[in-house]
Tab-separated table of C-alpha atoms and ligand atoms in Angstrom:
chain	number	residue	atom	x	y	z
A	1	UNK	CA	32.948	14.267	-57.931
A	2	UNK	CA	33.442	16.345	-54.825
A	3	UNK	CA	36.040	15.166	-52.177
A	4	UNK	CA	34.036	14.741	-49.395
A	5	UNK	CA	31.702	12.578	-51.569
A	6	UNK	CA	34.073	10.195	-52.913
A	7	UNK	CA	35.340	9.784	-48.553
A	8	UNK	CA	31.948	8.886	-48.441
A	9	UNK	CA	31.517	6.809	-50.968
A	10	UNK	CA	34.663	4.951	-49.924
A	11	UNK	CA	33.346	4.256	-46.175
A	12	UNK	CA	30.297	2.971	-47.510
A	13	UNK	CA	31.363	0.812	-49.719
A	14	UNK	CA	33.845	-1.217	-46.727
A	15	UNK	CA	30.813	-1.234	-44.615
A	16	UNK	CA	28.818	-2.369	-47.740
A	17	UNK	CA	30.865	-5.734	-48.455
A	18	UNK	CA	30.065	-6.713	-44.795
A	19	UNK	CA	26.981	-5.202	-43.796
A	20	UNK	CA	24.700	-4.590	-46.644
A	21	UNK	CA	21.443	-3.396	-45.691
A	22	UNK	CA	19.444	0.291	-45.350
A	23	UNK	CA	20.124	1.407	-41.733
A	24	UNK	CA	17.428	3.721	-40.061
A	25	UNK	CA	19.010	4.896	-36.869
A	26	UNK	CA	22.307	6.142	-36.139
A	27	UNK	CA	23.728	6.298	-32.808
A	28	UNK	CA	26.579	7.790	-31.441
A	29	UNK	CA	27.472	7.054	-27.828
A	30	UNK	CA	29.292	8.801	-25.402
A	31	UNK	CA	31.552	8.751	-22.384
A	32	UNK	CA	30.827	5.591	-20.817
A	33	UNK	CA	27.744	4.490	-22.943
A	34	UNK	CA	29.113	1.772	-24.406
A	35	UNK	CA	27.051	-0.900	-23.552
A	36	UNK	CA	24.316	0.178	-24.952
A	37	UNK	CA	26.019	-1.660	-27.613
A	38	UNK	CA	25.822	-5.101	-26.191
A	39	UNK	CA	21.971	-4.976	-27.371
A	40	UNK	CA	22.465	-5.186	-31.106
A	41	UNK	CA	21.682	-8.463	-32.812
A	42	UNK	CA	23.339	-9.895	-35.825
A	43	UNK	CA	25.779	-7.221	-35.595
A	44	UNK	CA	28.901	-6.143	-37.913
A	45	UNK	CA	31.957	-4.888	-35.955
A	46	UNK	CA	34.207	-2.218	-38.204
A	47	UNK	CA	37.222	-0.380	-35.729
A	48	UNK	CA	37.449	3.260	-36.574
A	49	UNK	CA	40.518	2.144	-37.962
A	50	UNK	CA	39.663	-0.439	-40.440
A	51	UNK	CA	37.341	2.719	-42.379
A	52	UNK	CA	38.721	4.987	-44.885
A	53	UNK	CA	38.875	8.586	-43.315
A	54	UNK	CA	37.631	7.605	-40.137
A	55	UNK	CA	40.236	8.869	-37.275
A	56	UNK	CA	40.910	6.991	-34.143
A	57	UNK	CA	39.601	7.771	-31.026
A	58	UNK	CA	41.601	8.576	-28.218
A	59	UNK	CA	39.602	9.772	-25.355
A	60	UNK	CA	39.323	7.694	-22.057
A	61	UNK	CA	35.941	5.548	-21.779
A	62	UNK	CA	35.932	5.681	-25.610
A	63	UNK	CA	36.259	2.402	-27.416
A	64	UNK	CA	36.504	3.541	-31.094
A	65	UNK	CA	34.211	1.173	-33.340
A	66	UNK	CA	31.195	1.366	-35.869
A	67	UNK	CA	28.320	-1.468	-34.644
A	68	UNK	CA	26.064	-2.445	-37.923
A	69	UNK	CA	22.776	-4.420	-36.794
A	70	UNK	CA	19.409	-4.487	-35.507
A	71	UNK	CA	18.026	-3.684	-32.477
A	72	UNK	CA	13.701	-4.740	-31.997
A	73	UNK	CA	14.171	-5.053	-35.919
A	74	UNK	CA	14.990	-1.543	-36.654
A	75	UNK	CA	18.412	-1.566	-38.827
A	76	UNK	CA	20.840	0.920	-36.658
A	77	UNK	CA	24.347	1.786	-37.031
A	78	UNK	CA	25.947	2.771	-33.525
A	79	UNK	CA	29.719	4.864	-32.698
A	80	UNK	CA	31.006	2.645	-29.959
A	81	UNK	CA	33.345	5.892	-28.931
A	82	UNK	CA	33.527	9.228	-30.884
A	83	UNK	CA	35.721	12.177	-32.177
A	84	UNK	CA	36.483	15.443	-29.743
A	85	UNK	CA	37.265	18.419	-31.207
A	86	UNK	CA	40.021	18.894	-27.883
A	87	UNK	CA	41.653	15.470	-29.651
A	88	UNK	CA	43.373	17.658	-32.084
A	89	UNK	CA	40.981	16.461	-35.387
A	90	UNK	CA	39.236	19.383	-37.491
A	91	UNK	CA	35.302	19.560	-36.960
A	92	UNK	CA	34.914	17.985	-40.397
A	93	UNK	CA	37.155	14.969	-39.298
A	94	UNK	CA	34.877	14.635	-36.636
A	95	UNK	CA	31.184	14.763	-38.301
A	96	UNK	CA	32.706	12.331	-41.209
A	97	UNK	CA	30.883	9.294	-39.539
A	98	UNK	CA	27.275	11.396	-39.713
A	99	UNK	CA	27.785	11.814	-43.422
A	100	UNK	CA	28.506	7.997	-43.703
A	101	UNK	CA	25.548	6.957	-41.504
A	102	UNK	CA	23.238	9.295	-44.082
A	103	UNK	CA	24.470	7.864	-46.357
A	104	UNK	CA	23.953	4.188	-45.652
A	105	UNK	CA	20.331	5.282	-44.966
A	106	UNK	CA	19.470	6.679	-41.663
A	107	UNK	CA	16.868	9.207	-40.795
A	108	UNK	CA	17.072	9.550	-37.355
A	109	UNK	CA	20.336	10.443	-35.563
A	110	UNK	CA	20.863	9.665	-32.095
A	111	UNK	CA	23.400	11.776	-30.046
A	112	UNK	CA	24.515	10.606	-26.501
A	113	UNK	CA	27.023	12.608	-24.250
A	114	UNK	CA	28.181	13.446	-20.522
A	115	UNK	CA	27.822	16.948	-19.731
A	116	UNK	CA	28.098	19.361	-16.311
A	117	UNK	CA	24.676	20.699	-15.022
A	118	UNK	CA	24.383	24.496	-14.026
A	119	UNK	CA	20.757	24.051	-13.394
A	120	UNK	CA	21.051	23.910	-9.065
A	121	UNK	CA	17.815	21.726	-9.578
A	122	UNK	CA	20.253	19.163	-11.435
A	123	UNK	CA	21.779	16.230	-9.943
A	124	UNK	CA	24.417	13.781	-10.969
A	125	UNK	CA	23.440	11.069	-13.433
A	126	UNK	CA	20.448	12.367	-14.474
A	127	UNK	CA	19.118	12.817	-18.171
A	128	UNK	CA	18.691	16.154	-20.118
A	129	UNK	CA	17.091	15.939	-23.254
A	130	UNK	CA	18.965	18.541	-25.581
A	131	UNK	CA	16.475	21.174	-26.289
A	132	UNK	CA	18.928	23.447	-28.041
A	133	UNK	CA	22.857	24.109	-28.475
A	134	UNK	CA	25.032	27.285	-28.301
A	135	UNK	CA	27.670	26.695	-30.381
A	136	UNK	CA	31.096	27.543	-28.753
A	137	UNK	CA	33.651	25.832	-30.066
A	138	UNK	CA	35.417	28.877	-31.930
A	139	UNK	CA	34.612	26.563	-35.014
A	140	UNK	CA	31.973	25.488	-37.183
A	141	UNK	CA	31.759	21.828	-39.133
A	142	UNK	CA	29.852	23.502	-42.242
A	143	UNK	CA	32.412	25.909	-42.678
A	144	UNK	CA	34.954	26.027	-45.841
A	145	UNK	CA	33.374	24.771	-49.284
A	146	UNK	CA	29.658	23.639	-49.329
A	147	UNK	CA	28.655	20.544	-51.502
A	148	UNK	CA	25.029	21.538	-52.223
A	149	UNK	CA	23.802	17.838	-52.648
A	150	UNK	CA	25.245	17.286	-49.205
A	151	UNK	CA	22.702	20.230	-47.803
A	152	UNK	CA	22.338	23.984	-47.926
A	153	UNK	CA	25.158	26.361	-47.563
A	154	UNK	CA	23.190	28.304	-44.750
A	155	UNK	CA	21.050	25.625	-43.002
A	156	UNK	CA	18.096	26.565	-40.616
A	157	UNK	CA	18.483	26.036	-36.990
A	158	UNK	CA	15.482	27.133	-35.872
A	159	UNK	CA	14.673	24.082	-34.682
A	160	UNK	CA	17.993	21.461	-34.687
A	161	UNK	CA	16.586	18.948	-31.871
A	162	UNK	CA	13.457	17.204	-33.154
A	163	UNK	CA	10.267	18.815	-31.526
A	164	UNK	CA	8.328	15.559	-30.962
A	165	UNK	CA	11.291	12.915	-30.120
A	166	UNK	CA	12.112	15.597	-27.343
A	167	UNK	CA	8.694	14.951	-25.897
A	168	UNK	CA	8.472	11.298	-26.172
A	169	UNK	CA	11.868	10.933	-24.443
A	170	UNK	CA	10.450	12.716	-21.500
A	171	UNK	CA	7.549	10.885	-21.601
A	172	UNK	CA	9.255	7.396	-21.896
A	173	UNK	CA	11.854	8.745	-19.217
A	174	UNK	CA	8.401	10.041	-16.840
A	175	UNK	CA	6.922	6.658	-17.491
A	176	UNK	CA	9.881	4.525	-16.214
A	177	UNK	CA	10.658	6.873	-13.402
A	178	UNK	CA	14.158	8.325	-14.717
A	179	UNK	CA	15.120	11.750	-13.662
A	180	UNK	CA	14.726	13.970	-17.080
A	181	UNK	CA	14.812	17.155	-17.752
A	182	UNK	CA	14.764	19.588	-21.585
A	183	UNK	CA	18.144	21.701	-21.752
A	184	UNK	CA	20.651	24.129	-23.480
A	185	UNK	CA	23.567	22.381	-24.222
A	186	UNK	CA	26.248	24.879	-24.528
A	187	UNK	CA	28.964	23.394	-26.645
A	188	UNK	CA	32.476	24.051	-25.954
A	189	UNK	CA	36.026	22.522	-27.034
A	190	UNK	CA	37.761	21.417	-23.826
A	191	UNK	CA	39.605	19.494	-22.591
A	192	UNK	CA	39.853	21.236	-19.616
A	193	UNK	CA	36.665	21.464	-17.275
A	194	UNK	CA	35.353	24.948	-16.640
A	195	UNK	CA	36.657	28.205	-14.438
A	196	UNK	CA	34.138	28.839	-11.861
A	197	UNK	CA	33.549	32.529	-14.014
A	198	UNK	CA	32.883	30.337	-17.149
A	199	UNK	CA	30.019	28.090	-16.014
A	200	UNK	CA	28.667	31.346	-14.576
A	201	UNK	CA	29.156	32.576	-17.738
A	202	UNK	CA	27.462	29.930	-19.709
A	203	UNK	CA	24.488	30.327	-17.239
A	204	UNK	CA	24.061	33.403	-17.590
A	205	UNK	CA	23.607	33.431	-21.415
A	206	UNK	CA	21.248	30.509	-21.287
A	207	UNK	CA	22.393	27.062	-20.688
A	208	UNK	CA	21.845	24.416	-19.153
A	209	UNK	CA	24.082	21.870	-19.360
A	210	UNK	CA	27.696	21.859	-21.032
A	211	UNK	CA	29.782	19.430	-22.802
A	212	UNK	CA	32.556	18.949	-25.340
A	213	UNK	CA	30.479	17.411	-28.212
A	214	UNK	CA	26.907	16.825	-29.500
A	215	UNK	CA	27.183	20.278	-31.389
A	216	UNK	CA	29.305	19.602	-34.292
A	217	UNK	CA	27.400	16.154	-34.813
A	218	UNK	CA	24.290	17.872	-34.378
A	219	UNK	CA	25.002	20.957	-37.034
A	220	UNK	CA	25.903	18.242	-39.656
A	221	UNK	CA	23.472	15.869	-38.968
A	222	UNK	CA	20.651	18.747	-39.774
A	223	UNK	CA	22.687	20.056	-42.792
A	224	UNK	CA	21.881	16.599	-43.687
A	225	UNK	CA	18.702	16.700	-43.206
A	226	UNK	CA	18.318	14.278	-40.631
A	227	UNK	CA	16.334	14.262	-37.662
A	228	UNK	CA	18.396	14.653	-34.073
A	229	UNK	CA	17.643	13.295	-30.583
A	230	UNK	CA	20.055	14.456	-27.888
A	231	UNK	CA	20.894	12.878	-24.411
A	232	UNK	CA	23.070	14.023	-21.980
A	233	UNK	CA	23.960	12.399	-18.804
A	234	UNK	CA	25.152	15.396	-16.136
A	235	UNK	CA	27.742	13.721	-14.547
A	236	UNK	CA	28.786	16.762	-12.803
A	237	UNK	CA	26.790	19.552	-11.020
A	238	UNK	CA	28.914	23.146	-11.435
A	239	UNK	CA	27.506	25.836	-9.528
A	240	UNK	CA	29.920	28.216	-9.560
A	241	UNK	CA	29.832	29.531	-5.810
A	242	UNK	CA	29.937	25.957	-4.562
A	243	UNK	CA	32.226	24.150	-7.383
A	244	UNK	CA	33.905	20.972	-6.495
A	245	UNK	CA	36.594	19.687	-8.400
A	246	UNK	CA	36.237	17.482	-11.153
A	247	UNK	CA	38.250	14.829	-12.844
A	248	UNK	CA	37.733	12.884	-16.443
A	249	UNK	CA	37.458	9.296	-13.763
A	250	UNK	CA	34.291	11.263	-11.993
A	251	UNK	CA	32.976	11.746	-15.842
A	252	UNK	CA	32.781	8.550	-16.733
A	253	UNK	CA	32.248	6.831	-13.599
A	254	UNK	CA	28.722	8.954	-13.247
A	255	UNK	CA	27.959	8.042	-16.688
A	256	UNK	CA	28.380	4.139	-17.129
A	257	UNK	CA	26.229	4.376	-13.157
A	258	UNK	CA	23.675	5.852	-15.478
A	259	UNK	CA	24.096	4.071	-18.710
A	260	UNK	CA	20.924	1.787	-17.981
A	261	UNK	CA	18.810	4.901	-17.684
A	262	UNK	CA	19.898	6.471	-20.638
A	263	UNK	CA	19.537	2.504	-22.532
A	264	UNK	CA	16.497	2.343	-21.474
A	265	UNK	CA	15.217	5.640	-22.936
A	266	UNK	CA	16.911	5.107	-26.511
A	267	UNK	CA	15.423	1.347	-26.631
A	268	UNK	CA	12.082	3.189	-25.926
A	269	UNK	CA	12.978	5.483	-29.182
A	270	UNK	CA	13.387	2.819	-31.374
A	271	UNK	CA	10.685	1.165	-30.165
A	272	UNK	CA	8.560	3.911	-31.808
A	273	UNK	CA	10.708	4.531	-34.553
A	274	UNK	CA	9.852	0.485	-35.413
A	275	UNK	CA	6.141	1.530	-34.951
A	276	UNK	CA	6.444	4.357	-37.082
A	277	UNK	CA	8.581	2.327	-40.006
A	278	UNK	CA	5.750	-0.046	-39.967
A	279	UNK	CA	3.053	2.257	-40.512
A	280	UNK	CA	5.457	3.914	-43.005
A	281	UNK	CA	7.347	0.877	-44.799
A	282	UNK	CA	9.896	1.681	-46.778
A	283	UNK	CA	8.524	2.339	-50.482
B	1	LIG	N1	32.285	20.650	-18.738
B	1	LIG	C1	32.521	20.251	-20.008
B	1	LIG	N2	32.317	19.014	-20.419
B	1	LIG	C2	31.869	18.118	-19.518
B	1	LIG	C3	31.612	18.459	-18.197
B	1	LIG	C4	31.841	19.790	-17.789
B	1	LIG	O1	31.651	20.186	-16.618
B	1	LIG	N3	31.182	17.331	-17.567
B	1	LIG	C5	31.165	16.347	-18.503
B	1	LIG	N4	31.583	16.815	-19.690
């Protein structure tokens, strides 16, 4: 059997002997999102550590740990903390937890980050819902040998953000009064914040917002065939004639201000996804 496979097969079988049940929604939650967390019920705890092939995380704000359980009965698997590319770990490294979650069952993959807005209309802690990505990481997690039962060697990405879970987060954002808006996310490696010239630059080619994840997740997580919903908190606004300086504290203090927001949101999503799995039970 294939390498990656038998990784795979080897996570899911630790999570397996403690948590055996078909999960629905994966989750993975950025820079100072953690508490969404705090909402799962009957929950299984596994430390990056304690899986095979997992890394550890070691970004600031980022406690590194898979959550198993169930949120309004829907069976979800959450990433308390994720892998950056800046860390050091190859893109593969990274995605490894996506092709676990698919594999223990999920459909629906959930993708949560802090990001800088170079929209002027943006404003700190606010949501974008990922509309698209521009990959620039210099890198690509799909790259190097493809396992064709994993997914295609040249995936579509005509469309990698579901159409219709972008609209019902803006509608469940509109209805609860959070500030939400679609975007580009324009992916990039870090860890440094941009020059002044590059978040002109990634204006000027079309985004919206940019951040040092979400596109590697996002590029396996359709390979996989799963359906992606991405939130970003801008936790920084970077217009590039009036640029303030910004540190990793700022980040993450922004975000966990607007964690609730961005809860309340994702609850929301599972909310339907619970309606939807009961008109659709499982066969
Ligand atoms: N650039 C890159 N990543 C980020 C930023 C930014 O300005 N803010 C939060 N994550």
């Amino acid at each position: 059997m294939d390498e990656l496979r038998k990784q795979i097969e080897q996570a899911t079988g630790t999570i397996r002997r403690k948590w055996n049940h078909q999960a629905r929604i994966g989750l993975i939650l950025g820079t100072g999102l953690g508490r969404i967390v705090e909402q799962i019920e009957q929950a299984a705890e596994f430390p990056f550590e304690s899986l095979p092939h997992f890394c550890q995380s070691t970004a600031t704000g980022h406690i590194g740990k898979l959550v198993c359980g169930q949120v309004k009965n829907v069976n979800l698997i959450a990433m308390q903390g994720r892998f950056h590319f800046y860390e050091g770990y190859t893109l593969q490294q990274i995605t490894f937890p996506v092709r676990v979650m698919k594999a223990m069952g999920i459909d629906l993959l959930i993708v949560t980050s802090a990001s800088g807005g170079m929209d002027p209309a943006h404003r700190p802690g606010q949501l974008i819902v990922i509309d698209d990505h521009i990959n620039l990481m210099g890198d690509n997690p799909l790259a190097g040998f493809n396992d064709e039962q994993l997914g295609p060697r040249f995936p579509d990405m005509s469309q990698p953000y579901d159409a219709d879970l972008i609209e019902t987060a803006l509608r469940l954002a509109r209805e609860r009064n959070i500030p939400a808006q679609r975007g580009v996310y324009v992916g990039v490696k870090g860890p440094n914040y941009e020059t002044r010239a590059e978040y002109r630059f990634f204006r000027t080619i079309g985004g919206d917002v940019v951040g040092m994840s979400t596109v590697p997740e996002t590029l396996v997580a359709v390979h996989a065939g799963l359906r992606v919903l991405g939130l970003s908190t801008v936790t920084n606004v970077c217009l590039p004639d009036a640029l303030e300086p910004t540190t990793g504290e700022d980040v993450i203090e922004v975000a966990s201000r607007a964690a609730d927001n961005m809860a309340v949101v994702i609850e929301g999503i599972i909310e339907e996804e619970a309606r939807r799995l009961q008109a659709n039970p499982l066969p």
